[in-house]
Short mmCIF file of C-alpha atoms and ligand atoms in Angstrom, two decimals:
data_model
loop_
_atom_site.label_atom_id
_atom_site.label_comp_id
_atom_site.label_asym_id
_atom_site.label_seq_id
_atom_site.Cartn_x
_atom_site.Cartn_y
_atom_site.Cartn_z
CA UNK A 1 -8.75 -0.08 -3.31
CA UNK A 2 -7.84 -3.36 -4.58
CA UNK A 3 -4.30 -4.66 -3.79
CA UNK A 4 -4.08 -7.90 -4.59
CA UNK A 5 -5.64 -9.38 -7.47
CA UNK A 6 -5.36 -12.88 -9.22
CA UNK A 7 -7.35 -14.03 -11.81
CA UNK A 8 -7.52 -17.51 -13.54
CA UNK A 9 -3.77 -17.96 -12.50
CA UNK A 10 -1.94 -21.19 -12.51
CA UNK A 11 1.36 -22.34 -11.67
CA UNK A 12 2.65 -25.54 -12.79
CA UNK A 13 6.09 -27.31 -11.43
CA UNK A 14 8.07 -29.27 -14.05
CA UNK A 15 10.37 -32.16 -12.94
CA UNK A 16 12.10 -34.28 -14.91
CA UNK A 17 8.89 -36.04 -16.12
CA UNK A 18 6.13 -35.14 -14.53
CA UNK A 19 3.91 -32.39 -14.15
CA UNK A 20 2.31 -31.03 -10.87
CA UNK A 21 -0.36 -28.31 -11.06
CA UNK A 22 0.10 -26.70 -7.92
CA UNK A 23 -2.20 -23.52 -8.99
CA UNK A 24 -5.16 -24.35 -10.74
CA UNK A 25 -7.24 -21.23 -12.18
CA UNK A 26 -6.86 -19.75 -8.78
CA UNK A 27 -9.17 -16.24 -8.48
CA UNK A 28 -8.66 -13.68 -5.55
CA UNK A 29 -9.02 -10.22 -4.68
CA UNK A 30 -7.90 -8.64 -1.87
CA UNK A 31 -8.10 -4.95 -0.81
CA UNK A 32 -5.93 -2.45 0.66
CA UNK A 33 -5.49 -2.51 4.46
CA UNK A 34 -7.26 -6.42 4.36
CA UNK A 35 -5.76 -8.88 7.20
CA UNK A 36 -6.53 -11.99 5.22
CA UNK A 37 -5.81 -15.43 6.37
CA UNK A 38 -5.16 -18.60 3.84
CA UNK A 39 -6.09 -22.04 4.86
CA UNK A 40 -5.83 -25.40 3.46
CA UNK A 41 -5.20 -29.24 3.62
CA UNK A 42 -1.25 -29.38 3.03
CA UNK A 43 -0.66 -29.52 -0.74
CA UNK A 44 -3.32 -27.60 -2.26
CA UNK A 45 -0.98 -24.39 -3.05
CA UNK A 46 -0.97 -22.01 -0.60
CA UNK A 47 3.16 -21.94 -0.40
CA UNK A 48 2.86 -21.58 -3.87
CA UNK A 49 0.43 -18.77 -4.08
CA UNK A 50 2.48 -17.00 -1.52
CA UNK A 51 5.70 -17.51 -3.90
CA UNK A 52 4.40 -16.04 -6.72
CA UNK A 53 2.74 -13.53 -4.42
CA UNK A 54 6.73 -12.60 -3.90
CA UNK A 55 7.89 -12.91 -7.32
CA UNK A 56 9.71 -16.13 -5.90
CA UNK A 57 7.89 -18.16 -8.64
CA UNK A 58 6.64 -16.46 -11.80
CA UNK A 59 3.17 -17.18 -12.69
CA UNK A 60 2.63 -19.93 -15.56
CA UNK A 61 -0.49 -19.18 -17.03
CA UNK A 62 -3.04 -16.13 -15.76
CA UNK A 63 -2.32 -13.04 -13.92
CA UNK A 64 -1.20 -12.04 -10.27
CA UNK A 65 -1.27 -8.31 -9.56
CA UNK A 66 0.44 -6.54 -7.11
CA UNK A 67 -0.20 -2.81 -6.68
CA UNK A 68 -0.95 -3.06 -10.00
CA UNK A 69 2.00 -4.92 -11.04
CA UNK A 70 1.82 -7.37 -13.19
CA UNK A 71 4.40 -10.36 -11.48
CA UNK A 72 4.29 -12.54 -14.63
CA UNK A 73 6.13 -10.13 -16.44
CA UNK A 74 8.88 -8.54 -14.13
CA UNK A 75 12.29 -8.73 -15.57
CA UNK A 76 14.92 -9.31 -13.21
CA UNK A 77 15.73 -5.88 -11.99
CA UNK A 78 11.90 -5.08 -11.36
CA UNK A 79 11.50 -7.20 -9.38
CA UNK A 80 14.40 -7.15 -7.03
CA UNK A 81 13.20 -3.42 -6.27
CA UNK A 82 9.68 -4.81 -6.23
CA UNK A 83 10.71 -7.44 -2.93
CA UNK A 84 12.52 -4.16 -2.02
CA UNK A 85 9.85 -1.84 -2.04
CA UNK A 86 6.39 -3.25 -1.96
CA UNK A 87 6.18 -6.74 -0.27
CA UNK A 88 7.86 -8.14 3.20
CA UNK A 89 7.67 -11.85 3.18
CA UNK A 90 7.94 -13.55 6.67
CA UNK A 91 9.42 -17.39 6.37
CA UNK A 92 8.04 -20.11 8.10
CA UNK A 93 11.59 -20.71 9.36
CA UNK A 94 11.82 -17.19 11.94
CA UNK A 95 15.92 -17.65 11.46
CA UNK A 96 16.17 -17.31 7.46
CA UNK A 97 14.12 -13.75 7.83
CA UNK A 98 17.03 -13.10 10.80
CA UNK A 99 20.87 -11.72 10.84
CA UNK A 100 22.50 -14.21 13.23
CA UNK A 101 25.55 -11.76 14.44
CA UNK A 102 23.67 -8.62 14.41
CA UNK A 103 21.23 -7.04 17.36
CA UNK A 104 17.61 -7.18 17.07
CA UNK A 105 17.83 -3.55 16.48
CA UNK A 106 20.77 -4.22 14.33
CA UNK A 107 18.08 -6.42 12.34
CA UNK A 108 15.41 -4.20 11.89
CA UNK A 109 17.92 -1.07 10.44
CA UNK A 110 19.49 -3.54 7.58
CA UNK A 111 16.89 -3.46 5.02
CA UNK A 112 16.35 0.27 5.81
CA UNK A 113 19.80 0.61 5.28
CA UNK A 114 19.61 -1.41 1.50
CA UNK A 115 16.96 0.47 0.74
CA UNK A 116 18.98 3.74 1.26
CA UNK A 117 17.40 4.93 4.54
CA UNK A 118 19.22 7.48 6.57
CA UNK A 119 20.51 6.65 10.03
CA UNK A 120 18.18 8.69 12.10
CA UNK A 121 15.07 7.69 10.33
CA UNK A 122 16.49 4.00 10.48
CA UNK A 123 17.27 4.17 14.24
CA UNK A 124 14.31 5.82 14.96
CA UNK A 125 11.90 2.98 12.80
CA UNK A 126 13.95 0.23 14.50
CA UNK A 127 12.87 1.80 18.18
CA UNK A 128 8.91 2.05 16.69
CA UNK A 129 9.02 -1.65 15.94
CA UNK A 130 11.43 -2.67 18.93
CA UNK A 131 7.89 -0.84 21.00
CA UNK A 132 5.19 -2.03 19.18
CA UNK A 133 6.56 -5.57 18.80
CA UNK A 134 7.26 -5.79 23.31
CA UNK A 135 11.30 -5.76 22.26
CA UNK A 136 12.43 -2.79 23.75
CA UNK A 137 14.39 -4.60 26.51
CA UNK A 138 15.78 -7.35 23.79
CA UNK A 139 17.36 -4.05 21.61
CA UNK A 140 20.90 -5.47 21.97
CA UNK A 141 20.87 -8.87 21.72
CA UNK A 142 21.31 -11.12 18.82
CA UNK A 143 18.56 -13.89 17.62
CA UNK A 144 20.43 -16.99 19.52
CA UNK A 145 19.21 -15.05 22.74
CA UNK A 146 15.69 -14.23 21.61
CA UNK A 147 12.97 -17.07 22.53
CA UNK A 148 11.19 -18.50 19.35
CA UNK A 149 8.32 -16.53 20.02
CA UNK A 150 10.44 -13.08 20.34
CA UNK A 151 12.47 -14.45 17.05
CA UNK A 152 9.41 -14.85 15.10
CA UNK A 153 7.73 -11.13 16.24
CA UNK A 154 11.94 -9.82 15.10
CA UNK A 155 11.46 -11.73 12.08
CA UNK A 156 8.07 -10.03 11.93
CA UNK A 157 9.36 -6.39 12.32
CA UNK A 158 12.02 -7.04 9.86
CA UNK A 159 9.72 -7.50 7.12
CA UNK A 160 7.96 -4.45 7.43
CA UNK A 161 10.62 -2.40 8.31
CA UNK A 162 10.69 -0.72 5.08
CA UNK A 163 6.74 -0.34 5.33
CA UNK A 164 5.58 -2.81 2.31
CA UNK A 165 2.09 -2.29 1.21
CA UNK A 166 1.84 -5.76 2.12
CA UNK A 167 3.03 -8.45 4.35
CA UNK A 168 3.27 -12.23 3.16
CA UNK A 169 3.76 -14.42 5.74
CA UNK A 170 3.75 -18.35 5.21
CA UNK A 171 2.31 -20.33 8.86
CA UNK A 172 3.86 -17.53 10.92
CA UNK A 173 2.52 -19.02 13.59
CA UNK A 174 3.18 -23.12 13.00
CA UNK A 175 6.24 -22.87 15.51
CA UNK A 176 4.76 -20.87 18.32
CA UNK A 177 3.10 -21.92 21.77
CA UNK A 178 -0.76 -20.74 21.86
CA UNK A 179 0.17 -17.11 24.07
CA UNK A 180 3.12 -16.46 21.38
CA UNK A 181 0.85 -17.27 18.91
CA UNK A 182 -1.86 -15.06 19.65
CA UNK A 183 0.86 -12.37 20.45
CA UNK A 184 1.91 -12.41 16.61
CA UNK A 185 -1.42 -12.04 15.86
CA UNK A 186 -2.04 -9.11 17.64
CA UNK A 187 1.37 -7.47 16.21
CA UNK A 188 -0.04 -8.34 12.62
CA UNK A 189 -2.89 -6.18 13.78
CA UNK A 190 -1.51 -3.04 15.06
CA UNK A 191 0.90 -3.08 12.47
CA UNK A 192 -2.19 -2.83 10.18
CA UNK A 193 -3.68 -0.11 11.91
CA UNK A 194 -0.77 1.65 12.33
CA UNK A 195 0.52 1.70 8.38
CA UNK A 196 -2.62 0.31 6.65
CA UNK A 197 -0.50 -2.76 5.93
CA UNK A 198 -2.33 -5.43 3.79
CA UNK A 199 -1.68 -8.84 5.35
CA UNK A 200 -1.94 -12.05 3.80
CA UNK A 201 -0.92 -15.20 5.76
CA UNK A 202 -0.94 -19.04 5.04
CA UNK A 203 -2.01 -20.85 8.61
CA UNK A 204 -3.10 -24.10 9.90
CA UNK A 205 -4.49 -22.99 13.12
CA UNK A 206 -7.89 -22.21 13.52
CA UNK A 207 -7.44 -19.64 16.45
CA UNK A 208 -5.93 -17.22 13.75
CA UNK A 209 -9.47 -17.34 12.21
CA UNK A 210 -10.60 -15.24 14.46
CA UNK A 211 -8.00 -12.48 13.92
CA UNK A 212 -8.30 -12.28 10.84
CA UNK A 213 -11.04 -9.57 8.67
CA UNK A 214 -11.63 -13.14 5.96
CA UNK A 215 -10.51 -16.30 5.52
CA UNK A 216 -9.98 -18.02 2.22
CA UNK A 217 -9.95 -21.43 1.59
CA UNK A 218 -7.48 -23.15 -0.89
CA UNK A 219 -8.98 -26.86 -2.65
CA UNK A 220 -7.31 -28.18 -5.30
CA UNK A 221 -5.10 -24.86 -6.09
CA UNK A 222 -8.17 -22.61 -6.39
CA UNK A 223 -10.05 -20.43 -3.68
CA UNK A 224 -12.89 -22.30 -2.57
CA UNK A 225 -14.80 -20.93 -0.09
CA UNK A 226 -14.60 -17.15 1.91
CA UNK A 227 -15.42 -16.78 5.29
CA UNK A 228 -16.25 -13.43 7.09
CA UNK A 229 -17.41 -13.07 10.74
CA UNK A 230 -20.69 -10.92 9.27
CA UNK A 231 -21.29 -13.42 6.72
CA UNK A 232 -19.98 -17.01 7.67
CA UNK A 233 -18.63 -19.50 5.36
CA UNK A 234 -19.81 -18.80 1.50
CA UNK A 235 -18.57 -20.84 -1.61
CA UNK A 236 -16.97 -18.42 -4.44
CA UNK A 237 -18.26 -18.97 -8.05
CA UNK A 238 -15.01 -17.87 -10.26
CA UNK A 239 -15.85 -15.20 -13.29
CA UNK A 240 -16.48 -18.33 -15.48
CA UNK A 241 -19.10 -19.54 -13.53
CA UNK A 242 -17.53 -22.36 -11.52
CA UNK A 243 -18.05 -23.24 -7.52
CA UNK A 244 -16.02 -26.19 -6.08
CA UNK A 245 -18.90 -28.07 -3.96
CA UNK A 246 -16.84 -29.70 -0.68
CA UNK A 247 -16.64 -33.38 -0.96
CA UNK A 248 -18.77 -33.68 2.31
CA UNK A 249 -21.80 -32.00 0.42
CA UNK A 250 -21.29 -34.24 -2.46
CA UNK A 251 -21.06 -37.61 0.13
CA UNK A 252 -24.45 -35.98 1.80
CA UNK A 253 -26.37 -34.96 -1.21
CA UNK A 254 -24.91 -38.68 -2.86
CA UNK A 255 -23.64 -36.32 -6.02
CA UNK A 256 -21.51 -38.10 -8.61
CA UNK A 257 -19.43 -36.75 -11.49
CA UNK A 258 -22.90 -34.74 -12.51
CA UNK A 259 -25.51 -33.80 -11.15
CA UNK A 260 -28.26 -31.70 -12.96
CA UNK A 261 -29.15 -27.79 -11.99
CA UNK A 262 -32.65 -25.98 -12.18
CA UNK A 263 -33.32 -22.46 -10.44
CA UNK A 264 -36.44 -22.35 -8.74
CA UNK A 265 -37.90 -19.45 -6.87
CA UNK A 266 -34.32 -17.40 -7.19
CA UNK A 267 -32.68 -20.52 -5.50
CA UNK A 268 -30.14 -22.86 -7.44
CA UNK A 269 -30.79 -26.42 -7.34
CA UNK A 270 -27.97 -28.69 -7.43
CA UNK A 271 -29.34 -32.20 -7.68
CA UNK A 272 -28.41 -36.36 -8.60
CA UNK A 273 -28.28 -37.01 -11.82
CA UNK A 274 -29.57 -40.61 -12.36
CA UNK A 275 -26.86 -41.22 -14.81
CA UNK A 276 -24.30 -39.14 -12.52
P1 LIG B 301 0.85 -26.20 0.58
O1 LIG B 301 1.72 -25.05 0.96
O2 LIG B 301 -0.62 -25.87 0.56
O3 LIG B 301 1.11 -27.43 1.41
P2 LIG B 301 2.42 -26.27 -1.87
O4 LIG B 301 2.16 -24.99 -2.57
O5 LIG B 301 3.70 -26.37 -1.13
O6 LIG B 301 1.18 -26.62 -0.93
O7 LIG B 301 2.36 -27.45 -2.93
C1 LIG B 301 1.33 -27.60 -3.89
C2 LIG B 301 1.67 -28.79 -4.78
O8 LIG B 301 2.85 -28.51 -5.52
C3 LIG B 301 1.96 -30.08 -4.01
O9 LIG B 301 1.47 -31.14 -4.78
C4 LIG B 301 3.47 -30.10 -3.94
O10 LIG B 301 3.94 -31.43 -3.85
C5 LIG B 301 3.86 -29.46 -5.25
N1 LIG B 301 5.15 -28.74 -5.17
C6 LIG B 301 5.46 -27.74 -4.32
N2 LIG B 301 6.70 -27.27 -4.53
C7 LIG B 301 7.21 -28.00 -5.56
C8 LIG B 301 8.44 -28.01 -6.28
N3 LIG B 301 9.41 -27.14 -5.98
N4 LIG B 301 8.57 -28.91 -7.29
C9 LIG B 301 7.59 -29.77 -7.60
N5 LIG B 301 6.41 -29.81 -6.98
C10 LIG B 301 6.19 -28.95 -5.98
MG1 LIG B 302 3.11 -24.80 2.56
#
């Protein structure tokens, strides 16, 4: 079942006089219970995506669907109950997902208590999490006692405390030493296979690749390329037809602004124009 879906979507910041396309006809699809990770030079969108992933920013042109929610056209109210409900976005920044003066376990039980949860079940979710994330001995202590590493796994359980459908989290892994790192990773895992969480995740670091079920790559504010483990690194062509060719293929092939296209055999043929 299909989760996540975007299609032709763009998102365009407006300062005083100038325009920056951040989003640029960006198409994805992700499916339920997916552990997806998003990479790509700094710039080219992916905080963005992420933000309108959790109705942060709305959506300027296109659609992004959530559960079948359509994000561009929440009003207020919706979409308070939609952060609520449906998504658990992990910051960058461990602290701003984090309580200072309450317990880890403290931590875990507020959004189950906003969200109307009794005590027992809250108590008893907080325990799960404080298990399943290594915390169990860190139960009463607040974040200014937690290592960066255990902050950012709290910061992780907090999010999905209330069991969202899916999990954003934006470089959850940018402030961590390689073995807390790979730690998180593992977390994002089990928590998948324990409540068929759908995670999607912004990174840098190339050891999350491998943790991941696909990574997709962000150029220009559109997906670029997809890479699986069973199929390696494929370009996507959009529902209109288009394909961003990497600069390095261009360089190699010596491709300019256009190049001419002949199929041959069931094989596409991308070649120099003499006029390109
Ligand atoms: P990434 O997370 O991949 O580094 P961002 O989504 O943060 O990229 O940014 C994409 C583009 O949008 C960049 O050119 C960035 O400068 C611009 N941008 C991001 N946030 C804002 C903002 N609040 N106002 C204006 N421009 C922005
Ligand atoms: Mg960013």
């Amino acid at each position: 079942m299909t989760v996540i879906e975007c299609r032709s979507l763009v998102h365009i910041y407006k300062a005083t006089d100038l325009e920056v396309f951040a989003l640029q006809g960006l198409d994805m699809t992700i499916e339920e219970g997916e552990v997806v990770a998003i990479v790509g030079a700094s710039g080219s969108g992916k905080t963005t995506l992420m933000n309108v992933l959790a109705a942060v920013e709305k959506p300027s042109a296109g659609q992004a669907l959530v559960e079948g929610i359509e994000l561009g056209s929440l009003t207020d109210r919706a979409r308070d109950t939609y952060r609520r409900d449906v998504i658990g976005y992990v910051w960058q920044n461990a602290t701003l997902n984090l309580t200072p003066e309450l317990t880890a376990s403290e931590n875990l039980q507020l959004p189950q208590l906003l969200a109307g949860r009794p005590r027992k079940e809250r108590l008893d979710r907080a325990t799960e999490l404080l298990d399943t994330l290594g915390l169990s001995h860190r139960r009463d202590h607040v974040p200014a006692q937690l290592s960066g590493g255990e902050q950012q796994r709290l910061a992780l359980g907090v999010a999905v405390a209330n069991r969202p459908k899916v999990l954003l989290a934006d470089e959850p892994t940018a402030e961590l030493d390689r073995a807390s790192a790979r730690r998180m990773l593992e977390d994002l895992g089990k928590l998948r296979d324990r409540d068929g969480t759908t995670v999607v995740m912004v990174t840098h670091d190339h050891e999350v690749e491998r943790h991941v079920d696909r990574v997709l790559r962000i150029r220009d504010g559109r997906t670029s390329t997809e890479t699986r483990a069973e199929t390696g690194e494929l370009l996507i062509v959009d529902p209109a037809g288009r394909l961003q060719l990497p600069k390095s293929v261009r360089q190699e092939a010596g491709l300019g602004a256009r190049v001419r296209v002949r199929v041959d055999g069931g094989r596409v043929i991308i070649e120099r124009a003499d006029d390109g």
